[in-house]
mmCIF file of C-alpha atoms in Angstrom:
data_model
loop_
_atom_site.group_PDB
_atom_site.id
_atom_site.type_symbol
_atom_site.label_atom_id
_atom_site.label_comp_id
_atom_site.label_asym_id
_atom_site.label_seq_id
_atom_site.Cartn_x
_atom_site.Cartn_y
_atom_site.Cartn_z
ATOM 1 C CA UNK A 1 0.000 0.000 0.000
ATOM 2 C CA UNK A 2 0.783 3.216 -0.614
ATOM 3 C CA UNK A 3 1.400 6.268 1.125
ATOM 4 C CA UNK A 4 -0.534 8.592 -1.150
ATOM 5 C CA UNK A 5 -3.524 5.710 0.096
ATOM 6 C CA UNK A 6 -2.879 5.432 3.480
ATOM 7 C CA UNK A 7 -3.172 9.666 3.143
ATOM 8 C CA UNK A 8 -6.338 9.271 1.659
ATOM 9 C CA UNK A 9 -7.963 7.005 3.606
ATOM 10 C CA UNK A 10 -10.693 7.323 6.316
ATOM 11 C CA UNK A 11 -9.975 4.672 7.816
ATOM 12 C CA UNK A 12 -7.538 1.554 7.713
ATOM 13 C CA UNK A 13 -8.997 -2.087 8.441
ATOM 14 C CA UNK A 14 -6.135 -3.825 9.456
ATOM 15 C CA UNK A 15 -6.287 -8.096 9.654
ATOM 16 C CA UNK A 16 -2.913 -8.747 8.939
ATOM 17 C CA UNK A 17 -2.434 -10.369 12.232
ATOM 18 C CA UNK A 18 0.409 -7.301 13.228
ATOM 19 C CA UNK A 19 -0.734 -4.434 15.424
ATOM 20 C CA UNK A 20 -1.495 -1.577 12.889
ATOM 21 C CA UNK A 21 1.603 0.345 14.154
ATOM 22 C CA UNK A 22 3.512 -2.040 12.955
ATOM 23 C CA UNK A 23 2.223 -3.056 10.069
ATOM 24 C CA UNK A 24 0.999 0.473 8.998
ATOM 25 C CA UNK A 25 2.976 3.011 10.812
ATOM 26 C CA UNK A 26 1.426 5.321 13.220
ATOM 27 C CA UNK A 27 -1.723 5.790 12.358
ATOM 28 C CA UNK A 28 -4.230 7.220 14.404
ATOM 29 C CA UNK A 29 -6.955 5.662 11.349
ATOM 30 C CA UNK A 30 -6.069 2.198 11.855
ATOM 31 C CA UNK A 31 -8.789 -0.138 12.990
ATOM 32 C CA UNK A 32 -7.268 -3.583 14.328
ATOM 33 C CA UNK A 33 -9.302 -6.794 13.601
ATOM 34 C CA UNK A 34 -8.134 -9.485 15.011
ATOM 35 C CA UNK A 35 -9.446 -12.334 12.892
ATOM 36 C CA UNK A 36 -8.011 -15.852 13.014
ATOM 37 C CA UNK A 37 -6.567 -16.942 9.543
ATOM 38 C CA UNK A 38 -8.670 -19.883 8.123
ATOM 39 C CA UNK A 39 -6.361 -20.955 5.393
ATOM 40 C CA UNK A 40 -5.812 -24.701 4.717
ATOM 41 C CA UNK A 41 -9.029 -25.019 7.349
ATOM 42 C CA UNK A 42 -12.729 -26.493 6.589
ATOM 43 C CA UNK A 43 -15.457 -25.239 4.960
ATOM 44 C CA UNK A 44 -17.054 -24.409 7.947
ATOM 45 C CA UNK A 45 -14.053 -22.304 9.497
ATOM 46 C CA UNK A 46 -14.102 -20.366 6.621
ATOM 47 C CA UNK A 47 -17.664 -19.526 6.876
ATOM 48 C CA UNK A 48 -17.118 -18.415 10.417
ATOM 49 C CA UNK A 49 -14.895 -16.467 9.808
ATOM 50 C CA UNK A 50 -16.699 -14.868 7.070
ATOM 51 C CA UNK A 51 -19.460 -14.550 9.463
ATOM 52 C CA UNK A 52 -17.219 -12.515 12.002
ATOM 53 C CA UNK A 53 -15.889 -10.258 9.235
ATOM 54 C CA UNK A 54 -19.587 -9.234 8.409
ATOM 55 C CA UNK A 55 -20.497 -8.790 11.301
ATOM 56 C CA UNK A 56 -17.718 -6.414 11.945
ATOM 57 C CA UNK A 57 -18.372 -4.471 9.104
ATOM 58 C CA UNK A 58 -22.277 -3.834 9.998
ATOM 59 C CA UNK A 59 -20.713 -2.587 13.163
ATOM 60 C CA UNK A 60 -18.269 -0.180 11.266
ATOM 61 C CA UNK A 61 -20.795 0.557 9.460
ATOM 62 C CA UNK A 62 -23.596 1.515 12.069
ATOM 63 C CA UNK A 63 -20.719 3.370 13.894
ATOM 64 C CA UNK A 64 -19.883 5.263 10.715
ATOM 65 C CA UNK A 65 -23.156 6.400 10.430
ATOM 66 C CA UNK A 66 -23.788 7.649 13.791
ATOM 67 C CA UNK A 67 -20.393 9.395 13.520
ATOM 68 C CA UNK A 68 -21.945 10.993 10.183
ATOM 69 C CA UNK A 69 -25.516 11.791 12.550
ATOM 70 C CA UNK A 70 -23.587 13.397 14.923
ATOM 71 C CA UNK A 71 -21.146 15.513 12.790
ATOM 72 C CA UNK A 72 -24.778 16.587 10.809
ATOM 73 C CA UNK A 73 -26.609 17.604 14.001
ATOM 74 C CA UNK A 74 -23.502 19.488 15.038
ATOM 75 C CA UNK A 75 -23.310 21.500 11.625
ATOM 76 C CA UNK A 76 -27.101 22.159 12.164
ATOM 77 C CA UNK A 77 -26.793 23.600 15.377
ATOM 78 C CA UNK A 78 -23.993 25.674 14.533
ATOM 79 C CA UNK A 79 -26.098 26.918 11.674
ATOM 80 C CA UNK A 80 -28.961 27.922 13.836
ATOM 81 C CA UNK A 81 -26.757 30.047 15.913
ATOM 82 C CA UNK A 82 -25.348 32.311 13.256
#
């Protein structure tokens, strides 16, 4: 990766199995997901872990969105007082 991407990016979903420090540098938009590596591993490991990276990424995504709710209500009431 880049560092004209990691620039650019919101944030960084790190599963490399390193601590995003290390992996990535120091970056304050690194995200650290531990999930196990299911390679060489059933069928059904792999669909658990499948199942444990989607339901991390609803939860980015809800949190995402509540970030975006709050950063909207905050612009609002900023507008109202001018």
């Amino acid at each position: 990766i880049t560092a004209e991407a990691l620039d650019a990016a919101d944030i960084i979903i790190n599963m490399s199995g390193y601590p995003g420090a290390r992996a990535l540098g120091d970056l304050s938009k690194v995200e650290d997901w531990d999930v196990p590596d299911p390679y060489g591993s059933d069928p059904e490991a792999y669909q658990r872990i499948f199942e444990i990276i989607q339901t991390r990424v609803w939860d980015l995504i809800r949190r995402l969105r509540e970030q975006d709710d709050i950063s909207a209500s905050r612009k609002k009431k900023n507008k109202e007082r001018i």
